[in-house]
Amino acid sequence: MKTDELVKMLAAGVEPVDPRQIARRFRLALATGTLIAVAFTVGILRLNPALSRYLPEPMFWIRETYCLALSAIALLGVHRLARPGRRLGLVPAALALVVIAMWVLAMVALAPASPQTRTRLVFGATAAVCPFLIALIAAPLFIAHLWIMRALAPTRLRLAGAAAGFAAGSMAALAYSLHCPELAAPFIGIWYLCGMLIPTMLGAWLGPWLLRW
Amino acid sequence: MNEKRLRSLIAQGLAGDEQAYRQFLTELTALLRAFLRRRLARLPDQAEDLVQEILVAIHNQRHTYAPEQPLTPWVHAIARYKLIDLLRRRSRSDLLHDPIDDETELFAAADAEAAEARFDVAKLLRALPDRQRLPIWYVKIEGATVADTALRTGMSVSAVKIGIHRGLKALAATIRSTA
C-alpha cells in the first residue's frame, strides 16, 4: 500500500479527541485501586485500634506526609512517563529528597539511643511482615496504574513499569499506615521503603512485556 | 518552522478537522521518511514499512499529545520507540534465519516501490472481525460518515467508533508482527 493512501485512510472521517477521556480513566483507575487497597486494609488487616491515640504524635503526621508526598510525586512520574516525549524533570530528585529527609530523621532518632532501643527503633514489632503486606496491598493499585499506562503510550517501558510499581507501592503504604502500629522514623525509612520497592522492581521487570504497544 | 506549523495542524486535527489532519500526516510523512532513510540506509523497504507503522502509531496514540506540549519530542519519542522495536525484532529474527536470505533480499527492493510498504492493508483488514473491518472499510476507505456506517452495518454510532479504534490498533499489531 502506498503511504499517501494510508494517510488518506487514517485521516478519513477522523473524530475529535476528547482530552478529558484520559483524566476520566485516571480517576476511575485510582478510585477503584484505592478502594480495594483500603477495603483490604480495613476489612482484613483491621484498623489499628490505637489510631486515635496517635493523632497528637508528630511522627504519625510525618509518616502520613511521607507516604502522601511519595505518592504525589510518583503519580506525576506516571503521568509523564505514560506519554511520549515528556521529561521526568525533577521527579527522581524529589523522590530522593523525601526519602533522605526520612533517613535524616532516622539518624536523629538512632544517634542518642542505647543499642537495645536502636534495635527496637529499626525493627519494631512488625518488620518481618510490613514490606510484604505493603506489596500485597499494592497489587490492585499496580494493576490500576498499568491499566492507565496501557491506554497511553509509554516509550521507556522499564522505567514506566517501575514508576507504576512505585506509585502503587507508595499509595499502598499510605493505606497500610491505617493498620500499622509503627511510628519510629528508622522503621518507616527502611521497611516502608522496602514495601514500595517490591512492586517497583516487579514493574521494572514486567514493564517491557506488559506495556508494549 | 515545521514545529509551529505542524503543531497548529495537529491541534486542528485533534479537534476533528479532517483536512488539517491529513495535511499534518502528509507533511509528517516526508519528515519521517527523511529521518528514517538516513538511519535505515541499507533497508529502504523497511524504512517505508516503518514510516507507515509510525503513522499508524501516531494516529492511534494521538490522544497522548497535549496541544500545549512541544510536538517534536512527542513525534521523535514515538519514531524512536518504533525504530528500536524494529531493530530489536530484526536482530532477533536474523539470528533465526539463514544469512543467505539477506542476499536474496538484496535485489528484491526496487527504488520505484520505495514509497510502497510490503504489507497490504486491504489484506490485513480481511483478517479483522466484521465489527472492526466494516467500520474501517466504510469510514476510512470509502469515506462514509460514522452515522451512515452505523445505518449500513446496523451497529450503533459508538460501536462504529470503537470498531475503528480497536481495528486500527489490531492492524498496528499485525503490521508489527509481520514486518
mmCIF file of C-alpha atoms in Angstrom:
data_model
loop_
_atom_site.group_PDB
_atom_site.id
_atom_site.type_symbol
_atom_site.label_atom_id
_atom_site.label_comp_id
_atom_site.label_asym_id
_atom_site.label_seq_id
_atom_site.Cartn_x
_atom_site.Cartn_y
_atom_site.Cartn_z
ATOM 1 C CA MET A 1 0.000 0.000 0.000
ATOM 2 C CA LYS A 2 1.207 3.473 -0.838
ATOM 3 C CA THR A 3 1.911 5.670 2.106
ATOM 4 C CA ASP A 4 -0.283 8.513 0.872
ATOM 5 C CA GLU A 5 -3.200 6.077 0.640
ATOM 6 C CA LEU A 6 -2.591 5.103 4.240
ATOM 7 C CA VAL A 7 -2.542 8.778 5.219
ATOM 8 C CA LYS A 8 -5.823 9.343 3.411
ATOM 9 C CA MET A 9 -7.319 6.342 5.184
ATOM 10 C CA LEU A 10 -6.162 7.427 8.634
ATOM 11 C CA ALA A 11 -7.463 10.947 8.159
ATOM 12 C CA ALA A 12 -10.805 9.939 6.653
ATOM 13 C CA GLY A 13 -13.661 10.837 8.992
ATOM 14 C CA VAL A 14 -11.295 11.469 11.874
ATOM 15 C CA GLU A 15 -13.125 12.051 15.135
ATOM 16 C CA PRO A 16 -12.323 14.858 17.578
ATOM 17 C CA VAL A 17 -10.257 13.641 20.529
ATOM 18 C CA ASP A 18 -11.776 14.264 23.929
ATOM 19 C CA PRO A 19 -8.934 15.429 26.190
ATOM 20 C CA ARG A 20 -10.971 14.623 29.303
ATOM 21 C CA GLN A 21 -11.040 10.923 28.478
ATOM 22 C CA ILE A 22 -7.592 10.263 29.940
ATOM 23 C CA ALA A 23 -8.436 12.158 33.119
ATOM 24 C CA ARG A 24 -11.571 10.049 33.471
ATOM 25 C CA ARG A 25 -9.553 6.838 33.160
ATOM 26 C CA PHE A 26 -7.063 8.120 35.743
ATOM 27 C CA ARG A 27 -9.861 8.874 38.194
ATOM 28 C CA LEU A 28 -11.664 5.586 37.641
ATOM 29 C CA ALA A 29 -8.488 3.501 37.950
ATOM 30 C CA LEU A 30 -7.169 5.284 41.022
ATOM 31 C CA ALA A 31 -10.540 5.310 42.780
ATOM 32 C CA THR A 32 -11.043 1.578 42.203
ATOM 33 C CA GLY A 33 -7.474 0.666 43.150
ATOM 34 C CA THR A 34 -7.564 2.792 46.296
ATOM 35 C CA LEU A 35 -10.950 1.430 47.302
ATOM 36 C CA ILE A 36 -9.738 -2.184 47.080
ATOM 37 C CA ALA A 37 -6.500 -1.350 48.892
ATOM 38 C CA VAL A 38 -8.314 0.415 51.747
ATOM 39 C CA ALA A 39 -11.014 -2.271 51.914
ATOM 40 C CA PHE A 40 -8.333 -4.941 52.255
ATOM 41 C CA THR A 41 -6.518 -2.974 54.965
ATOM 42 C CA VAL A 42 -9.627 -2.155 56.968
ATOM 43 C CA GLY A 43 -11.561 -5.368 56.333
ATOM 44 C CA ILE A 44 -8.838 -7.991 56.666
ATOM 45 C CA LEU A 45 -5.892 -6.402 58.455
ATOM 46 C CA ARG A 46 -8.199 -4.204 60.596
ATOM 47 C CA LEU A 47 -7.702 -0.578 61.569
ATOM 48 C CA ASN A 48 -5.123 -0.052 64.256
ATOM 49 C CA PRO A 49 -7.250 0.287 67.456
ATOM 50 C CA ALA A 50 -4.710 2.777 68.811
ATOM 51 C CA LEU A 51 -5.066 5.027 65.757
ATOM 52 C CA SER A 52 -6.894 7.798 67.623
ATOM 53 C CA ARG A 53 -4.157 7.890 70.269
ATOM 54 C CA TYR A 54 -1.576 8.543 67.525
ATOM 55 C CA LEU A 55 -3.244 11.738 66.389
ATOM 56 C CA PRO A 56 -1.314 14.078 68.716
ATOM 57 C CA GLU A 57 2.008 12.385 67.800
ATOM 58 C CA PRO A 58 4.107 14.390 65.294
ATOM 59 C CA MET A 59 5.618 11.134 63.978
ATOM 60 C CA PHE A 60 2.150 9.957 62.963
ATOM 61 C CA TRP A 61 1.710 13.007 60.735
ATOM 62 C CA ILE A 62 5.274 12.763 59.447
ATOM 63 C CA ARG A 63 4.621 9.163 58.428
ATOM 64 C CA GLU A 64 1.393 10.075 56.617
ATOM 65 C CA THR A 65 3.050 13.053 54.918
ATOM 66 C CA TYR A 66 5.960 10.860 53.851
ATOM 67 C CA CYS A 67 3.664 8.340 52.125
ATOM 68 C CA LEU A 68 1.449 11.063 50.684
ATOM 69 C CA ALA A 69 4.390 13.061 49.299
ATOM 70 C CA LEU A 70 5.936 9.981 47.691
ATOM 71 C CA SER A 71 2.549 9.054 46.191
ATOM 72 C CA ALA A 72 2.016 12.514 44.736
ATOM 73 C CA ILE A 73 5.494 12.696 43.205
ATOM 74 C CA ALA A 74 5.247 9.138 41.861
ATOM 75 C CA LEU A 75 1.859 9.946 40.288
ATOM 76 C CA LEU A 76 3.454 12.865 38.497
ATOM 77 C CA GLY A 77 6.121 10.458 37.253
ATOM 78 C CA VAL A 78 3.466 8.029 35.975
ATOM 79 C CA HIS A 79 1.663 10.901 34.285
ATOM 80 C CA ARG A 80 4.830 11.937 32.442
ATOM 81 C CA LEU A 81 6.274 8.518 31.615
ATOM 82 C CA ALA A 82 2.949 7.413 30.168
ATOM 83 C CA ARG A 83 3.261 9.948 27.348
ATOM 84 C CA PRO A 84 5.840 10.039 24.570
ATOM 85 C CA GLY A 85 8.459 12.748 24.744
ATOM 86 C CA ARG A 86 7.746 14.017 28.261
ATOM 87 C CA ARG A 87 10.726 14.548 30.516
ATOM 88 C CA LEU A 88 10.800 13.293 34.101
ATOM 89 C CA GLY A 89 12.360 16.570 35.199
ATOM 90 C CA LEU A 90 12.767 16.839 38.948
ATOM 91 C CA VAL A 91 10.665 13.769 39.786
ATOM 92 C CA PRO A 92 13.592 11.443 40.709
ATOM 93 C CA ALA A 93 15.318 14.200 42.703
ATOM 94 C CA ALA A 94 12.101 14.985 44.578
ATOM 95 C CA LEU A 95 11.589 11.302 45.460
ATOM 96 C CA ALA A 96 15.170 11.073 46.692
ATOM 97 C CA LEU A 97 14.763 14.224 48.766
ATOM 98 C CA VAL A 98 11.708 12.864 50.616
ATOM 99 C CA VAL A 99 13.449 9.540 51.335
ATOM 100 C CA ILE A 100 16.622 11.280 52.509
ATOM 101 C CA ALA A 101 14.587 13.551 54.790
ATOM 102 C CA MET A 102 13.160 10.432 56.471
ATOM 103 C CA TRP A 103 16.650 8.950 56.783
ATOM 104 C CA VAL A 104 17.901 12.115 58.454
ATOM 105 C CA LEU A 105 15.053 11.836 60.946
ATOM 106 C CA ALA A 106 16.006 8.187 61.464
ATOM 107 C CA MET A 107 19.611 9.162 62.237
ATOM 108 C CA VAL A 108 18.418 11.757 64.702
ATOM 109 C CA ALA A 109 16.305 9.129 66.456
ATOM 110 C CA LEU A 110 19.039 6.487 66.449
ATOM 111 C CA ALA A 111 22.031 8.605 67.478
ATOM 112 C CA PRO A 112 21.267 9.103 71.189
ATOM 113 C CA ALA A 113 19.586 5.691 71.661
ATOM 114 C CA SER A 114 21.048 2.706 73.510
ATOM 115 C CA PRO A 115 21.804 -0.397 71.394
ATOM 116 C CA GLN A 116 18.675 -2.120 72.664
ATOM 117 C CA THR A 117 16.488 0.851 71.848
ATOM 118 C CA ARG A 118 18.100 1.068 68.434
ATOM 119 C CA THR A 119 17.072 -2.476 67.613
ATOM 120 C CA ARG A 120 13.529 -1.638 68.642
ATOM 121 C CA LEU A 121 13.515 1.570 66.583
ATOM 122 C CA VAL A 122 14.693 -0.249 63.463
ATOM 123 C CA PHE A 123 12.714 -3.488 63.682
ATOM 124 C CA GLY A 124 9.697 -2.506 65.770
ATOM 125 C CA ALA A 125 7.393 -5.478 66.240
ATOM 126 C CA THR A 126 6.323 -5.943 62.621
ATOM 127 C CA ALA A 127 9.379 -5.547 60.356
ATOM 128 C CA ALA A 128 9.039 -9.129 59.140
ATOM 129 C CA VAL A 129 5.572 -8.572 57.654
ATOM 130 C CA CYS A 130 5.478 -4.845 56.812
ATOM 131 C CA PRO A 131 7.115 -4.878 53.339
ATOM 132 C CA PHE A 132 5.119 -7.886 52.198
ATOM 133 C CA LEU A 133 1.805 -6.500 53.381
ATOM 134 C CA ILE A 134 2.521 -3.205 51.608
ATOM 135 C CA ALA A 135 3.403 -5.112 48.428
ATOM 136 C CA LEU A 136 0.196 -7.143 48.746
ATOM 137 C CA ILE A 137 -1.956 -4.033 49.207
ATOM 138 C CA ALA A 138 -0.150 -2.515 46.218
ATOM 139 C CA ALA A 139 -1.444 -5.224 43.861
ATOM 140 C CA PRO A 140 -4.781 -3.583 42.898
ATOM 141 C CA LEU A 141 -3.087 -0.197 42.625
ATOM 142 C CA PHE A 142 -0.350 -1.680 40.467
ATOM 143 C CA ILE A 143 -2.959 -3.079 38.095
ATOM 144 C CA ALA A 144 -4.701 0.315 38.090
ATOM 145 C CA HIS A 145 -1.514 2.134 37.108
ATOM 146 C CA LEU A 146 -0.678 -0.380 34.407
ATOM 147 C CA TRP A 147 -4.217 -0.052 33.065
ATOM 148 C CA ILE A 148 -3.755 3.712 32.845
ATOM 149 C CA MET A 149 -0.426 3.340 31.116
ATOM 150 C CA ARG A 150 -1.707 0.804 28.626
ATOM 151 C CA ALA A 151 -4.247 3.359 27.433
ATOM 152 C CA LEU A 152 -1.400 5.793 26.848
ATOM 153 C CA ALA A 153 1.936 5.330 25.118
ATOM 154 C CA PRO A 154 4.986 4.960 27.354
ATOM 155 C CA THR A 155 8.213 4.715 25.368
ATOM 156 C CA ARG A 156 10.632 3.852 28.192
ATOM 157 C CA LEU A 157 8.947 0.672 29.270
ATOM 158 C CA ARG A 158 11.201 -0.456 32.113
ATOM 159 C CA LEU A 159 11.158 2.951 33.720
ATOM 160 C CA ALA A 160 7.420 3.337 33.145
ATOM 161 C CA GLY A 161 6.780 -0.063 34.750
ATOM 162 C CA ALA A 162 8.961 0.901 37.707
ATOM 163 C CA ALA A 163 7.079 4.189 38.108
ATOM 164 C CA ALA A 164 3.746 2.350 38.044
ATOM 165 C CA GLY A 165 5.089 -0.014 40.724
ATOM 166 C CA PHE A 166 6.443 2.753 42.906
ATOM 167 C CA ALA A 167 3.255 4.797 42.664
ATOM 168 C CA ALA A 168 1.284 1.680 43.637
ATOM 169 C CA GLY A 169 3.701 0.935 46.492
ATOM 170 C CA SER A 170 3.631 4.417 47.978
ATOM 171 C CA MET A 171 -0.166 4.614 47.800
ATOM 172 C CA ALA A 172 -0.354 1.148 49.362
ATOM 173 C CA ALA A 173 1.938 2.295 52.178
ATOM 174 C CA LEU A 174 -0.474 5.131 52.891
ATOM 175 C CA ALA A 175 -3.353 2.645 53.133
ATOM 176 C CA TYR A 176 -1.258 0.249 55.235
ATOM 177 C CA SER A 177 -0.438 3.023 57.699
ATOM 178 C CA LEU A 178 -4.069 2.803 58.890
ATOM 179 C CA HIS A 179 -3.222 -0.634 60.260
ATOM 180 C CA CYS A 180 0.478 -0.276 61.048
ATOM 181 C CA PRO A 181 1.463 0.165 64.725
ATOM 182 C CA GLU A 182 4.945 1.538 63.981
ATOM 183 C CA LEU A 183 5.837 5.223 64.240
ATOM 184 C CA ALA A 184 9.654 5.158 64.507
ATOM 185 C CA ALA A 185 11.446 7.002 61.705
ATOM 186 C CA PRO A 186 14.082 4.258 61.196
ATOM 187 C CA PHE A 187 11.319 1.677 60.752
ATOM 188 C CA ILE A 188 9.477 3.807 58.207
ATOM 189 C CA GLY A 189 12.666 4.790 56.425
ATOM 190 C CA ILE A 190 13.607 1.141 55.909
ATOM 191 C CA TRP A 191 10.594 -1.167 55.853
ATOM 192 C CA TYR A 192 8.032 1.105 54.246
ATOM 193 C CA LEU A 193 10.538 1.822 51.513
ATOM 194 C CA CYS A 194 11.226 -1.908 51.053
ATOM 195 C CA GLY A 195 7.494 -2.467 50.681
ATOM 196 C CA MET A 196 7.343 0.205 47.964
ATOM 197 C CA LEU A 197 10.365 -1.201 46.175
ATOM 198 C CA ILE A 198 8.884 -4.701 45.760
ATOM 199 C CA PRO A 199 6.215 -3.563 43.242
ATOM 200 C CA THR A 200 8.765 -1.127 41.770
ATOM 201 C CA MET A 201 11.130 -3.950 40.870
ATOM 202 C CA LEU A 202 8.244 -6.068 39.650
ATOM 203 C CA GLY A 203 7.178 -3.181 37.423
ATOM 204 C CA ALA A 204 10.681 -2.673 36.033
ATOM 205 C CA TRP A 205 10.815 -6.377 35.280
ATOM 206 C CA LEU A 206 7.366 -6.671 33.701
ATOM 207 C CA GLY A 207 7.214 -3.252 32.022
ATOM 208 C CA PRO A 208 8.775 -4.263 28.688
ATOM 209 C CA TRP A 209 6.215 -7.083 28.341
ATOM 210 C CA LEU A 210 3.093 -5.515 29.747
ATOM 211 C CA LEU A 211 3.438 -2.013 28.354
ATOM 212 C CA ARG A 212 4.499 -2.753 24.765
ATOM 213 C CA TRP A 213 2.417 -1.246 22.010
ATOM 214 C CA MET B 1 9.241 26.336 11.113
ATOM 215 C CA ASN B 2 7.942 22.747 10.917
ATOM 216 C CA GLU B 3 7.255 22.576 14.641
ATOM 217 C CA LYS B 4 4.986 25.601 14.712
ATOM 218 C CA ARG B 5 3.116 24.717 11.529
ATOM 219 C CA LEU B 6 2.646 21.025 12.338
ATOM 220 C CA ARG B 7 1.593 21.885 15.851
ATOM 221 C CA SER B 8 -1.239 24.057 14.676
ATOM 222 C CA LEU B 9 -2.239 21.393 12.129
ATOM 223 C CA ILE B 10 -2.390 18.592 14.705
ATOM 224 C CA ALA B 11 -4.290 20.835 17.112
ATOM 225 C CA GLN B 12 -6.925 21.353 14.411
ATOM 226 C CA GLY B 13 -6.794 17.638 13.637
ATOM 227 C CA LEU B 14 -7.412 16.719 17.273
ATOM 228 C CA ALA B 15 -10.439 18.988 17.176
ATOM 229 C CA GLY B 16 -11.789 16.878 14.291
ATOM 230 C CA ASP B 17 -10.645 18.882 11.243
ATOM 231 C CA GLU B 18 -10.074 16.137 8.691
ATOM 232 C CA GLN B 19 -8.318 18.291 6.113
ATOM 233 C CA ALA B 20 -5.840 19.757 8.598
ATOM 234 C CA TYR B 21 -5.205 16.300 9.990
ATOM 235 C CA ARG B 22 -4.491 14.826 6.548
ATOM 236 C CA GLN B 23 -2.149 17.739 5.839
ATOM 237 C CA PHE B 24 -0.422 17.072 9.164
ATOM 238 C CA LEU B 25 0.097 13.391 8.361
ATOM 239 C CA THR B 26 1.266 14.172 4.820
ATOM 240 C CA GLU B 27 3.910 16.650 5.927
ATOM 241 C CA LEU B 28 4.923 14.401 8.760
ATOM 242 C CA THR B 29 5.371 11.502 6.323
ATOM 243 C CA ALA B 30 8.035 13.398 4.383
ATOM 244 C CA LEU B 31 9.889 14.281 7.568
ATOM 245 C CA LEU B 32 9.702 10.748 8.918
ATOM 246 C CA ARG B 33 10.870 9.296 5.624
ATOM 247 C CA ALA B 34 13.937 11.536 5.564
ATOM 248 C CA PHE B 35 14.622 10.759 9.207
ATOM 249 C CA LEU B 36 14.401 7.004 8.706
ATOM 250 C CA ARG B 37 16.079 6.745 5.310
ATOM 251 C CA ARG B 38 19.201 8.180 6.861
ATOM 252 C CA ARG B 39 19.061 5.665 9.677
ATOM 253 C CA LEU B 40 17.986 2.651 7.668
ATOM 254 C CA ALA B 41 20.021 3.403 4.531
ATOM 255 C CA ARG B 42 20.585 -0.268 3.802
ATOM 256 C CA LEU B 43 16.971 -1.255 4.338
ATOM 257 C CA PRO B 44 14.873 1.047 2.101
ATOM 258 C CA ASP B 45 11.904 -1.338 2.171
ATOM 259 C CA GLN B 46 11.931 -1.499 5.932
ATOM 260 C CA ALA B 47 12.176 2.262 6.046
ATOM 261 C CA GLU B 48 8.876 2.718 4.232
ATOM 262 C CA ASP B 49 7.230 -0.021 6.309
ATOM 263 C CA LEU B 50 8.398 1.772 9.366
ATOM 264 C CA VAL B 51 7.125 5.136 8.120
ATOM 265 C CA GLN B 52 3.686 3.554 7.823
ATOM 266 C CA GLU B 53 3.938 1.806 11.152
ATOM 267 C CA ILE B 54 4.849 5.081 12.831
ATOM 268 C CA LEU B 55 1.997 6.890 11.081
ATOM 269 C CA VAL B 56 -0.480 4.303 12.368
ATOM 270 C CA ALA B 57 1.074 4.566 15.836
ATOM 271 C CA ILE B 58 0.861 8.355 15.813
ATOM 272 C CA HIS B 59 -2.748 8.126 14.733
ATOM 273 C CA ASN B 60 -3.631 5.547 17.383
ATOM 274 C CA GLN B 61 -1.816 7.477 20.113
ATOM 275 C CA ARG B 62 -2.858 10.984 19.126
ATOM 276 C CA HIS B 63 -4.820 11.271 22.367
ATOM 277 C CA THR B 64 -1.498 11.220 24.262
ATOM 278 C CA TYR B 65 -0.457 14.506 22.668
ATOM 279 C CA ALA B 66 -1.420 17.591 24.652
ATOM 280 C CA PRO B 67 -1.601 20.689 22.428
ATOM 281 C CA GLU B 68 0.364 22.775 24.938
ATOM 282 C CA GLN B 69 3.255 20.319 24.702
ATOM 283 C CA PRO B 70 6.036 20.718 22.063
ATOM 284 C CA LEU B 71 5.352 18.411 19.116
ATOM 285 C CA THR B 72 8.890 17.470 18.053
ATOM 286 C CA PRO B 73 9.812 15.479 21.207
ATOM 287 C CA TRP B 74 6.458 13.683 21.061
ATOM 288 C CA VAL B 75 6.874 12.571 17.441
ATOM 289 C CA HIS B 76 10.526 11.803 17.980
ATOM 290 C CA ALA B 77 9.826 9.611 21.013
ATOM 291 C CA ILE B 78 7.268 7.582 19.029
ATOM 292 C CA ALA B 79 9.521 7.277 15.960
ATOM 293 C CA ARG B 80 12.470 6.280 18.093
ATOM 294 C CA TYR B 81 10.409 3.734 20.002
ATOM 295 C CA LYS B 82 9.206 2.106 16.778
ATOM 296 C CA LEU B 83 12.673 2.189 15.213
ATOM 297 C CA ILE B 84 14.259 0.483 18.214
ATOM 298 C CA ASP B 85 11.400 -2.014 18.239
ATOM 299 C CA LEU B 86 12.095 -2.834 14.579
ATOM 300 C CA LEU B 87 15.843 -3.179 15.095
ATOM 301 C CA ARG B 88 15.273 -5.452 18.066
ATOM 302 C CA ARG B 89 12.866 -7.623 16.080
ATOM 303 C CA ARG B 90 15.272 -7.795 13.169
ATOM 304 C CA SER B 91 18.285 -8.769 15.197
ATOM 305 C CA ARG B 92 16.174 -11.456 16.803
ATOM 306 C CA SER B 93 14.842 -12.838 13.522
ATOM 307 C CA ASP B 94 18.247 -12.516 11.861
ATOM 308 C CA LEU B 95 19.565 -14.919 14.419
ATOM 309 C CA LEU B 96 16.967 -17.430 13.339
ATOM 310 C CA HIS B 97 17.384 -17.054 9.599
ATOM 311 C CA ASP B 98 19.991 -18.408 7.302
ATOM 312 C CA PRO B 99 22.219 -15.449 6.363
ATOM 313 C CA ILE B 100 21.654 -16.234 2.658
ATOM 314 C CA ASP B 101 18.207 -14.683 2.989
ATOM 315 C CA ASP B 102 19.839 -11.298 3.148
ATOM 316 C CA GLU B 103 21.499 -11.785 -0.212
ATOM 317 C CA THR B 104 18.313 -12.820 -1.982
ATOM 318 C CA GLU B 105 16.589 -9.827 -0.467
ATOM 319 C CA LEU B 106 19.286 -7.556 -1.732
ATOM 320 C CA PHE B 107 17.733 -7.065 -5.178
ATOM 321 C CA ALA B 108 14.134 -7.558 -4.204
ATOM 322 C CA ALA B 109 13.583 -3.899 -3.386
ATOM 323 C CA ALA B 110 13.111 -1.607 -6.330
ATOM 324 C CA ASP B 111 13.530 2.111 -5.918
ATOM 325 C CA ALA B 112 10.220 2.959 -7.550
ATOM 326 C CA GLU B 113 8.428 0.875 -4.978
ATOM 327 C CA ALA B 114 10.160 2.551 -2.139
ATOM 328 C CA ALA B 115 7.102 4.575 -1.228
ATOM 329 C CA GLU B 116 5.072 1.404 -1.011
ATOM 330 C CA ALA B 117 5.222 -0.765 2.051
ATOM 331 C CA ARG B 118 5.274 -4.520 1.654
ATOM 332 C CA PHE B 119 2.151 -5.212 3.605
ATOM 333 C CA ASP B 120 -1.231 -4.707 2.100
ATOM 334 C CA VAL B 121 -3.743 -3.016 4.349
ATOM 335 C CA ALA B 122 -6.673 -4.418 2.368
ATOM 336 C CA LYS B 123 -5.390 -7.923 3.014
ATOM 337 C CA LEU B 124 -4.744 -7.170 6.680
ATOM 338 C CA LEU B 125 -8.244 -5.760 7.014
ATOM 339 C CA ARG B 126 -9.770 -9.018 5.864
ATOM 340 C CA ALA B 127 -8.360 -10.724 8.950
ATOM 341 C CA LEU B 128 -10.295 -8.423 11.283
ATOM 342 C CA PRO B 129 -13.718 -9.305 12.687
ATOM 343 C CA ASP B 130 -16.704 -7.630 10.950
ATOM 344 C CA ARG B 131 -17.387 -5.223 13.795
ATOM 345 C CA GLN B 132 -13.930 -3.697 13.196
ATOM 346 C CA ARG B 133 -13.444 -4.366 9.488
ATOM 347 C CA LEU B 134 -16.728 -2.840 8.283
ATOM 348 C CA PRO B 135 -16.421 0.475 10.158
ATOM 349 C CA ILE B 136 -12.839 0.872 8.927
ATOM 350 C CA TRP B 137 -13.820 -0.046 5.404
ATOM 351 C CA TYR B 138 -16.802 2.313 5.169
ATOM 352 C CA VAL B 139 -15.437 5.271 7.127
ATOM 353 C CA LYS B 140 -11.735 5.095 6.431
ATOM 354 C CA ILE B 141 -11.631 3.769 2.878
ATOM 355 C CA GLU B 142 -14.969 4.602 1.290
ATOM 356 C CA GLY B 143 -15.204 7.883 3.174
ATOM 357 C CA ALA B 144 -18.704 7.373 4.574
ATOM 358 C CA THR B 145 -19.727 9.207 7.737
ATOM 359 C CA VAL B 146 -19.935 7.414 11.046
ATOM 360 C CA ALA B 147 -23.708 7.903 11.099
ATOM 361 C CA ASP B 148 -24.099 6.376 7.607
ATOM 362 C CA THR B 149 -21.891 3.480 8.554
ATOM 363 C CA ALA B 150 -23.977 2.872 11.639
ATOM 364 C CA LEU B 151 -27.087 2.701 9.419
ATOM 365 C CA ARG B 152 -25.477 0.434 6.833
ATOM 366 C CA THR B 153 -23.999 -2.006 9.324
ATOM 367 C CA GLY B 154 -26.795 -1.887 11.874
ATOM 368 C CA MET B 155 -24.238 -1.019 14.516
ATOM 369 C CA SER B 156 -24.633 1.850 16.980
ATOM 370 C CA VAL B 157 -22.639 5.036 16.398
ATOM 371 C CA SER B 158 -20.401 4.384 19.378
ATOM 372 C CA ALA B 159 -19.868 0.769 18.276
ATOM 373 C CA VAL B 160 -18.681 2.071 14.897
ATOM 374 C CA LYS B 161 -16.219 4.433 16.589
ATOM 375 C CA ILE B 162 -14.974 1.716 18.926
ATOM 376 C CA GLY B 163 -14.664 -0.675 15.968
ATOM 377 C CA ILE B 164 -12.471 1.811 14.077
ATOM 378 C CA HIS B 165 -10.345 2.476 17.110
ATOM 379 C CA ARG B 166 -9.816 -1.179 18.069
ATOM 380 C CA GLY B 167 -9.442 -2.221 14.435
ATOM 381 C CA LEU B 168 -6.627 0.249 13.821
ATOM 382 C CA LYS B 169 -4.939 -0.951 16.987
ATOM 383 C CA ALA B 170 -5.227 -4.546 15.815
ATOM 384 C CA LEU B 171 -3.928 -3.506 12.407
ATOM 385 C CA ALA B 172 -0.891 -1.889 14.010
ATOM 386 C CA ALA B 173 -0.244 -5.075 15.960
ATOM 387 C CA THR B 174 -0.472 -7.196 12.778
ATOM 388 C CA ILE B 175 1.871 -4.863 10.908
ATOM 389 C CA ARG B 176 4.280 -5.161 13.801
ATOM 390 C CA SER B 177 4.248 -8.930 13.839
ATOM 391 C CA THR B 178 4.600 -9.310 10.063
ATOM 392 C CA ALA B 179 7.182 -6.574 9.443
#
